[in-house]
């Protein structure tokens, strides 16, 4: 195997047996560290009579209680730390829509390890020190900013911390600094292209972009392909969350077939969200992660609420770290309409198959004459359709395909390009205006 294709060959090329041996060693150390360092975990363990020494095998992890976002809120701000605060050098906080936000603390070692994980991801998709990396994420509490910044620097790229928004300035930087790698959320990648078209910039002719890292929000395979076609790049799916540091948790390799989750950092479980029992490899369930390479605030069996599955089989890239499938969404994103469970990504998957449509859409749920109804507004692409009958046929065909997928009939409205509201952060895809009885 060619070692130069790995950033950390000694960890990336471990076989399954070696991964599991390392995980067990790190799990035991993490559990003991939590028990001895965190009043929260000590109380949790004591309440069920569990001692760190009881964890003798990886299967014993199932004896450990789950940790939830509510636990983070209840112990806000510092109640879950496993080290004294004077050992911590940074915190990130994600704003909750309700109640307390959550806080994640980091020691310097945590930050170094996090940067290493991000550098490993970027190296895996071909980034090298002669690349120029531009980050369009917000800096600050959102981990996509500093997380990618330190990872890209660790790899040795010239970094452009452009931060979010100001699309014209982003484009100028692409040109002036010969940017080759961009990190953007998928909805913003599409926006960048729109503005390029408006300004007469042809990315293939005028820019050096080669690699795009897209993540932070669910998107379909068709959305990825579209973005690749628009910008003339290879786009790689990047998964992370603040509770697990941020980016660098799981990332696609060049095969673009599932995201390797770094199992020397995390133990992954997929459980049935109702029974909390493990589901077999290959079946969709809730992702549960245990950090085994963190100091300030390790999390044991953290329920992420994200729904995905482990892809069966080996990856030709030579890494044996398990691969997660594209996220199906979060269990809290699920729409329940007329008793039917629907994920926004199911709707996106259908919409993005129509070349007449652009990538922005909005699902509105409302109560009309005491009945709950769904409207899907979707922007038309640049293709000009001036034939009213053709537009109607298109609307009908989209409605039919959506009905086949989600089993209810939404009202589909084709709207002009650029007319749906744009958000600077993660795209807002669902507006729920239903009357709550
Ligand atoms: P935050 O902690 O604010 O960065 O948000 C983390 C959440 O963003 C995750 O729990 C996922 O729901 C979502 N997310 C992050 N990356 C992806 C991705 N590549 N695909 C789908 N959802 C993602
Ligand atoms: Zn691979």
PDB file of N, CA and C in Angstrom, residues 132-140 142-146 148-149 159-174 179 181-193 196 209 211-216 231 423-426:
ATOM      1  N   UNK A 132      -4.659  25.485  -1.981  1.00  0.00           N
ATOM      2  CA  UNK A 132      -5.138  26.692  -1.297  1.00  0.00           C
ATOM      3  C   UNK A 132      -6.569  26.403  -0.849  1.00  0.00           C
ATOM      4  N   UNK A 133      -6.779  26.501   0.450  1.00  0.00           N
ATOM      5  CA  UNK A 133      -8.052  26.078   1.049  1.00  0.00           C
ATOM      6  C   UNK A 133      -8.852  27.287   1.506  1.00  0.00           C
ATOM      7  N   UNK A 134     -10.064  27.427   0.982  1.00  0.00           N
ATOM      8  CA  UNK A 134     -10.915  28.561   1.389  1.00  0.00           C
ATOM      9  C   UNK A 134     -12.125  28.044   2.159  1.00  0.00           C
ATOM     10  N   UNK A 135     -12.332  28.626   3.329  1.00  0.00           N
ATOM     11  CA  UNK A 135     -13.410  28.152   4.194  1.00  0.00           C
ATOM     12  C   UNK A 135     -14.544  29.180   4.227  1.00  0.00           C
ATOM     13  N   UNK A 136     -15.734  28.758   3.764  1.00  0.00           N
ATOM     14  CA  UNK A 136     -16.874  29.686   3.731  1.00  0.00           C
ATOM     15  C   UNK A 136     -17.796  29.511   4.935  1.00  0.00           C
ATOM     16  N   UNK A 137     -17.311  28.799   5.966  1.00  0.00           N
ATOM     17  CA  UNK A 137     -18.121  28.616   7.186  1.00  0.00           C
ATOM     18  C   UNK A 137     -18.010  29.824   8.087  1.00  0.00           C
ATOM     19  N   UNK A 138     -19.038  30.023   8.891  1.00  0.00           N
ATOM     20  CA  UNK A 138     -18.937  31.040   9.925  1.00  0.00           C
ATOM     21  C   UNK A 138     -17.866  30.630  10.932  1.00  0.00           C
ATOM     22  N   UNK A 139     -17.067  31.596  11.352  1.00  0.00           N
ATOM     23  CA  UNK A 139     -16.085  31.322  12.417  1.00  0.00           C
ATOM     24  C   UNK A 139     -16.753  31.711  13.734  1.00  0.00           C
ATOM     25  N   UNK A 140     -16.215  31.215  14.817  1.00  0.00           N
ATOM     26  CA  UNK A 140     -16.847  31.530  16.094  1.00  0.00           C
ATOM     27  C   UNK A 140     -17.340  30.249  16.698  1.00  0.00           C
ATOM     28  N   UNK A 142     -19.679  28.239  15.778  1.00  0.00           N
ATOM     29  CA  UNK A 142     -19.932  27.162  14.817  1.00  0.00           C
ATOM     30  C   UNK A 142     -18.612  26.468  14.491  1.00  0.00           C
ATOM     31  N   UNK A 143     -18.583  25.144  14.676  1.00  0.00           N
ATOM     32  CA  UNK A 143     -17.302  24.425  14.611  1.00  0.00           C
ATOM     33  C   UNK A 143     -16.766  24.246  13.188  1.00  0.00           C
ATOM     34  N   UNK A 144     -17.598  24.519  12.181  1.00  0.00           N
ATOM     35  CA  UNK A 144     -17.128  24.392  10.796  1.00  0.00           C
ATOM     36  C   UNK A 144     -16.071  25.430  10.453  1.00  0.00           C
ATOM     37  N   UNK A 145     -16.009  26.503  11.211  1.00  0.00           N
ATOM     38  CA  UNK A 145     -15.009  27.546  10.963  1.00  0.00           C
ATOM     39  C   UNK A 145     -13.649  27.127  11.498  1.00  0.00           C
ATOM     40  N   UNK A 146     -13.491  27.219  12.814  1.00  0.00           N
ATOM     41  CA  UNK A 146     -12.189  26.900  13.414  1.00  0.00           C
ATOM     42  C   UNK A 146     -11.789  25.436  13.196  1.00  0.00           C
ATOM     43  N   UNK A 148     -12.235  23.414  10.580  1.00  0.00           N
ATOM     44  CA  UNK A 148     -11.539  23.252   9.296  1.00  0.00           C
ATOM     45  C   UNK A 148     -10.272  24.087   9.232  1.00  0.00           C
ATOM     46  N   UNK A 149     -10.311  25.244   9.867  1.00  0.00           N
ATOM     47  CA  UNK A 149      -9.139  26.124   9.832  1.00  0.00           C
ATOM     48  C   UNK A 149      -7.894  25.398  10.367  1.00  0.00           C
ATOM     49  N   UNK A 159      -4.253  28.723   3.850  1.00  0.00           N
ATOM     50  CA  UNK A 159      -5.679  28.802   4.171  1.00  0.00           C
ATOM     51  C   UNK A 159      -6.210  30.216   3.973  1.00  0.00           C
ATOM     52  N   UNK A 160      -7.450  30.279   3.515  1.00  0.00           N
ATOM     53  CA  UNK A 160      -8.146  31.556   3.329  1.00  0.00           C
ATOM     54  C   UNK A 160      -9.386  31.527   4.215  1.00  0.00           C
ATOM     55  N   UNK A 161      -9.300  32.097   5.423  1.00  0.00           N
ATOM     56  CA  UNK A 161     -10.451  32.036   6.341  1.00  0.00           C
ATOM     57  C   UNK A 161     -11.516  33.065   5.983  1.00  0.00           C
ATOM     58  N   UNK A 162     -12.095  32.898   4.799  1.00  0.00           N
ATOM     59  CA  UNK A 162     -13.011  33.916   4.269  1.00  0.00           C
ATOM     60  C   UNK A 162     -14.250  34.094   5.145  1.00  0.00           C
ATOM     61  N   UNK A 163     -14.668  33.019   5.834  1.00  0.00           N
ATOM     62  CA  UNK A 163     -15.863  33.027   6.693  1.00  0.00           C
ATOM     63  C   UNK A 163     -17.139  33.148   5.860  1.00  0.00           C
ATOM     64  N   UNK A 164     -18.276  33.199   6.537  1.00  0.00           N
ATOM     65  CA  UNK A 164     -19.554  33.058   5.813  1.00  0.00           C
ATOM     66  C   UNK A 164     -19.954  34.338   5.092  1.00  0.00           C
ATOM     67  N   UNK A 165     -20.736  34.145   4.035  1.00  0.00           N
ATOM     68  CA  UNK A 165     -21.384  35.286   3.372  1.00  0.00           C
ATOM     69  C   UNK A 165     -20.479  36.055   2.436  1.00  0.00           C
ATOM     70  N   UNK A 166     -20.973  37.214   2.004  1.00  0.00           N
ATOM     71  CA  UNK A 166     -20.272  38.086   1.057  1.00  0.00           C
ATOM     72  C   UNK A 166     -19.768  37.297  -0.154  1.00  0.00           C
ATOM     73  N   UNK A 167     -20.720  36.840  -0.938  1.00  0.00           N
ATOM     74  CA  UNK A 167     -20.392  35.913  -2.017  1.00  0.00           C
ATOM     75  C   UNK A 167     -19.453  36.533  -3.061  1.00  0.00           C
ATOM     76  N   UNK A 168     -19.638  37.809  -3.345  1.00  0.00           N
ATOM     77  CA  UNK A 168     -18.763  38.434  -4.341  1.00  0.00           C
ATOM     78  C   UNK A 168     -17.305  38.417  -3.872  1.00  0.00           C
ATOM     79  N   UNK A 169     -17.128  38.632  -2.566  1.00  0.00           N
ATOM     80  CA  UNK A 169     -15.771  38.610  -2.033  1.00  0.00           C
ATOM     81  C   UNK A 169     -15.205  37.183  -2.084  1.00  0.00           C
ATOM     82  N   UNK A 170     -16.066  36.201  -1.819  1.00  0.00           N
ATOM     83  CA  UNK A 170     -15.610  34.797  -1.919  1.00  0.00           C
ATOM     84  C   UNK A 170     -15.070  34.540  -3.326  1.00  0.00           C
ATOM     85  N   UNK A 171     -15.836  35.022  -4.332  1.00  0.00           N
ATOM     86  CA  UNK A 171     -15.441  34.744  -5.720  1.00  0.00           C
ATOM     87  C   UNK A 171     -14.131  35.459  -6.061  1.00  0.00           C
ATOM     88  N   UNK A 172     -14.006  36.668  -5.551  1.00  0.00           N
ATOM     89  CA  UNK A 172     -12.758  37.406  -5.794  1.00  0.00           C
ATOM     90  C   UNK A 172     -11.571  36.642  -5.196  1.00  0.00           C
ATOM     91  N   UNK A 173     -11.763  36.132  -3.972  1.00  0.00           N
ATOM     92  CA  UNK A 173     -10.684  35.361  -3.338  1.00  0.00           C
ATOM     93  C   UNK A 173     -10.368  34.086  -4.144  1.00  0.00           C
ATOM     94  N   UNK A 174     -11.411  33.424  -4.630  1.00  0.00           N
ATOM     95  CA  UNK A 174     -11.162  32.216  -5.449  1.00  0.00           C
ATOM     96  C   UNK A 174     -10.174  32.564  -6.559  1.00  0.00           C
ATOM     97  N   UNK A 179      -7.653  29.628  -5.307  1.00  0.00           N
ATOM     98  CA  UNK A 179      -8.213  28.622  -4.392  1.00  0.00           C
ATOM     99  C   UNK A 179      -8.456  27.306  -5.137  1.00  0.00           C
ATOM    100  N   UNK A 181      -9.347  24.292  -3.048  1.00  0.00           N
ATOM    101  CA  UNK A 181     -10.241  23.491  -2.197  1.00  0.00           C
ATOM    102  C   UNK A 181     -11.176  24.441  -1.457  1.00  0.00           C
ATOM    103  N   UNK A 182     -12.466  24.109  -1.457  1.00  0.00           N
ATOM    104  CA  UNK A 182     -13.438  24.966  -0.765  1.00  0.00           C
ATOM    105  C   UNK A 182     -14.239  24.121   0.207  1.00  0.00           C
ATOM    106  N   UNK A 183     -14.510  24.691   1.382  1.00  0.00           N
ATOM    107  CA  UNK A 183     -15.473  24.058   2.273  1.00  0.00           C
ATOM    108  C   UNK A 183     -16.729  24.923   2.296  1.00  0.00           C
ATOM    109  N   UNK A 184     -17.866  24.311   2.007  1.00  0.00           N
ATOM    110  CA  UNK A 184     -19.137  25.054   1.999  1.00  0.00           C
ATOM    111  C   UNK A 184     -20.266  24.103   2.345  1.00  0.00           C
ATOM    112  N   UNK A 185     -21.312  24.637   2.962  1.00  0.00           N
ATOM    113  CA  UNK A 185     -22.485  23.781   3.117  1.00  0.00           C
ATOM    114  C   UNK A 185     -23.144  23.672   1.734  1.00  0.00           C
ATOM    115  N   UNK A 186     -23.842  22.558   1.459  1.00  0.00           N
ATOM    116  CA  UNK A 186     -24.343  22.320   0.097  1.00  0.00           C
ATOM    117  C   UNK A 186     -25.199  23.473  -0.432  1.00  0.00           C
ATOM    118  N   UNK A 187     -26.058  24.032   0.428  1.00  0.00           N
ATOM    119  CA  UNK A 187     -26.931  25.102  -0.084  1.00  0.00           C
ATOM    120  C   UNK A 187     -26.089  26.307  -0.495  1.00  0.00           C
ATOM    121  N   UNK A 188     -24.983  26.545   0.198  1.00  0.00           N
ATOM    122  CA  UNK A 188     -24.156  27.700  -0.164  1.00  0.00           C
ATOM    123  C   UNK A 188     -23.321  27.413  -1.416  1.00  0.00           C
ATOM    124  N   UNK A 189     -22.937  26.155  -1.606  1.00  0.00           N
ATOM    125  CA  UNK A 189     -22.189  25.807  -2.823  1.00  0.00           C
ATOM    126  C   UNK A 189     -23.049  26.132  -4.048  1.00  0.00           C
ATOM    127  N   UNK A 190     -24.339  25.829  -3.956  1.00  0.00           N
ATOM    128  CA  UNK A 190     -25.242  26.126  -5.069  1.00  0.00           C
ATOM    129  C   UNK A 190     -25.356  27.643  -5.261  1.00  0.00           C
ATOM    130  N   UNK A 191     -25.382  28.359  -4.163  1.00  0.00           N
ATOM    131  CA  UNK A 191     -25.477  29.827  -4.214  1.00  0.00           C
ATOM    132  C   UNK A 191     -24.225  30.430  -4.876  1.00  0.00           C
ATOM    133  N   UNK A 192     -23.071  29.875  -4.538  1.00  0.00           N
ATOM    134  CA  UNK A 192     -21.823  30.373  -5.140  1.00  0.00           C
ATOM    135  C   UNK A 192     -21.909  30.273  -6.661  1.00  0.00           C
ATOM    136  N   UNK A 193     -22.462  29.145  -7.129  1.00  0.00           N
ATOM    137  CA  UNK A 193     -22.551  28.963  -8.574  1.00  0.00           C
ATOM    138  C   UNK A 193     -23.506  29.970  -9.203  1.00  0.00           C
ATOM    139  N   UNK A 196     -21.776  33.118  -9.606  1.00  0.00           N
ATOM    140  CA  UNK A 196     -20.781  33.014 -10.698  1.00  0.00           C
ATOM    141  C   UNK A 196     -21.472  33.234 -12.038  1.00  0.00           C
ATOM    142  N   UNK A 209     -10.628  25.788  -8.899  1.00  0.00           N
ATOM    143  CA  UNK A 209     -11.283  24.898  -7.929  1.00  0.00           C
ATOM    144  C   UNK A 209     -11.216  23.449  -8.389  1.00  0.00           C
ATOM    145  N   UNK A 211     -11.549  20.681  -5.552  1.00  0.00           N
ATOM    146  CA  UNK A 211     -12.151  19.848  -4.508  1.00  0.00           C
ATOM    147  C   UNK A 211     -13.101  20.689  -3.669  1.00  0.00           C
ATOM    148  N   UNK A 212     -14.261  20.109  -3.401  1.00  0.00           N
ATOM    149  CA  UNK A 212     -15.223  20.795  -2.542  1.00  0.00           C
ATOM    150  C   UNK A 212     -15.552  19.856  -1.389  1.00  0.00           C
ATOM    151  N   UNK A 213     -15.569  20.414  -0.205  1.00  0.00           N
ATOM    152  CA  UNK A 213     -15.980  19.636   0.954  1.00  0.00           C
ATOM    153  C   UNK A 213     -17.361  20.142   1.332  1.00  0.00           C
ATOM    154  N   UNK A 214     -18.358  19.250   1.287  1.00  0.00           N
ATOM    155  CA  UNK A 214     -19.715  19.701   1.633  1.00  0.00           C
ATOM    156  C   UNK A 214     -20.244  18.865   2.783  1.00  0.00           C
ATOM    157  N   UNK A 215     -20.860  19.540   3.740  1.00  0.00           N
ATOM    158  CA  UNK A 215     -21.416  18.809   4.864  1.00  0.00           C
ATOM    159  C   UNK A 215     -22.264  19.725   5.698  1.00  0.00           C
ATOM    160  N   UNK A 216     -22.486  19.321   6.928  1.00  0.00           N
ATOM    161  CA  UNK A 216     -23.227  20.082   7.934  1.00  0.00           C
ATOM    162  C   UNK A 216     -24.731  20.029   7.756  1.00  0.00           C
ATOM    163  N   UNK A 231     -19.837  23.263 -10.563  1.00  0.00           N
ATOM    164  CA  UNK A 231     -18.572  23.909 -10.217  1.00  0.00           C
ATOM    165  C   UNK A 231     -17.351  23.236 -10.844  1.00  0.00           C
ATOM    166  N   UNK A 423     -30.797  31.496   3.531  1.00  0.00           N
ATOM    167  CA  UNK A 423     -30.252  31.725   4.873  1.00  0.00           C
ATOM    168  C   UNK A 423     -28.735  31.629   4.796  1.00  0.00           C
ATOM    169  N   UNK A 424     -28.071  32.328   5.693  1.00  0.00           N
ATOM    170  CA  UNK A 424     -26.601  32.314   5.656  1.00  0.00           C
ATOM    171  C   UNK A 424     -26.015  31.023   6.211  1.00  0.00           C
ATOM    172  N   UNK A 425     -26.684  30.459   7.197  1.00  0.00           N
ATOM    173  CA  UNK A 425     -26.192  29.203   7.774  1.00  0.00           C
ATOM    174  C   UNK A 425     -26.839  28.028   7.069  1.00  0.00           C
ATOM    175  N   UNK A 426     -27.098  26.999   7.850  1.00  0.00           N
ATOM    176  CA  UNK A 426     -27.714  25.813   7.274  1.00  0.00           C
ATOM    177  C   UNK A 426     -29.063  26.182   6.667  1.00  0.00           C
TER     178      UNK A 426
END
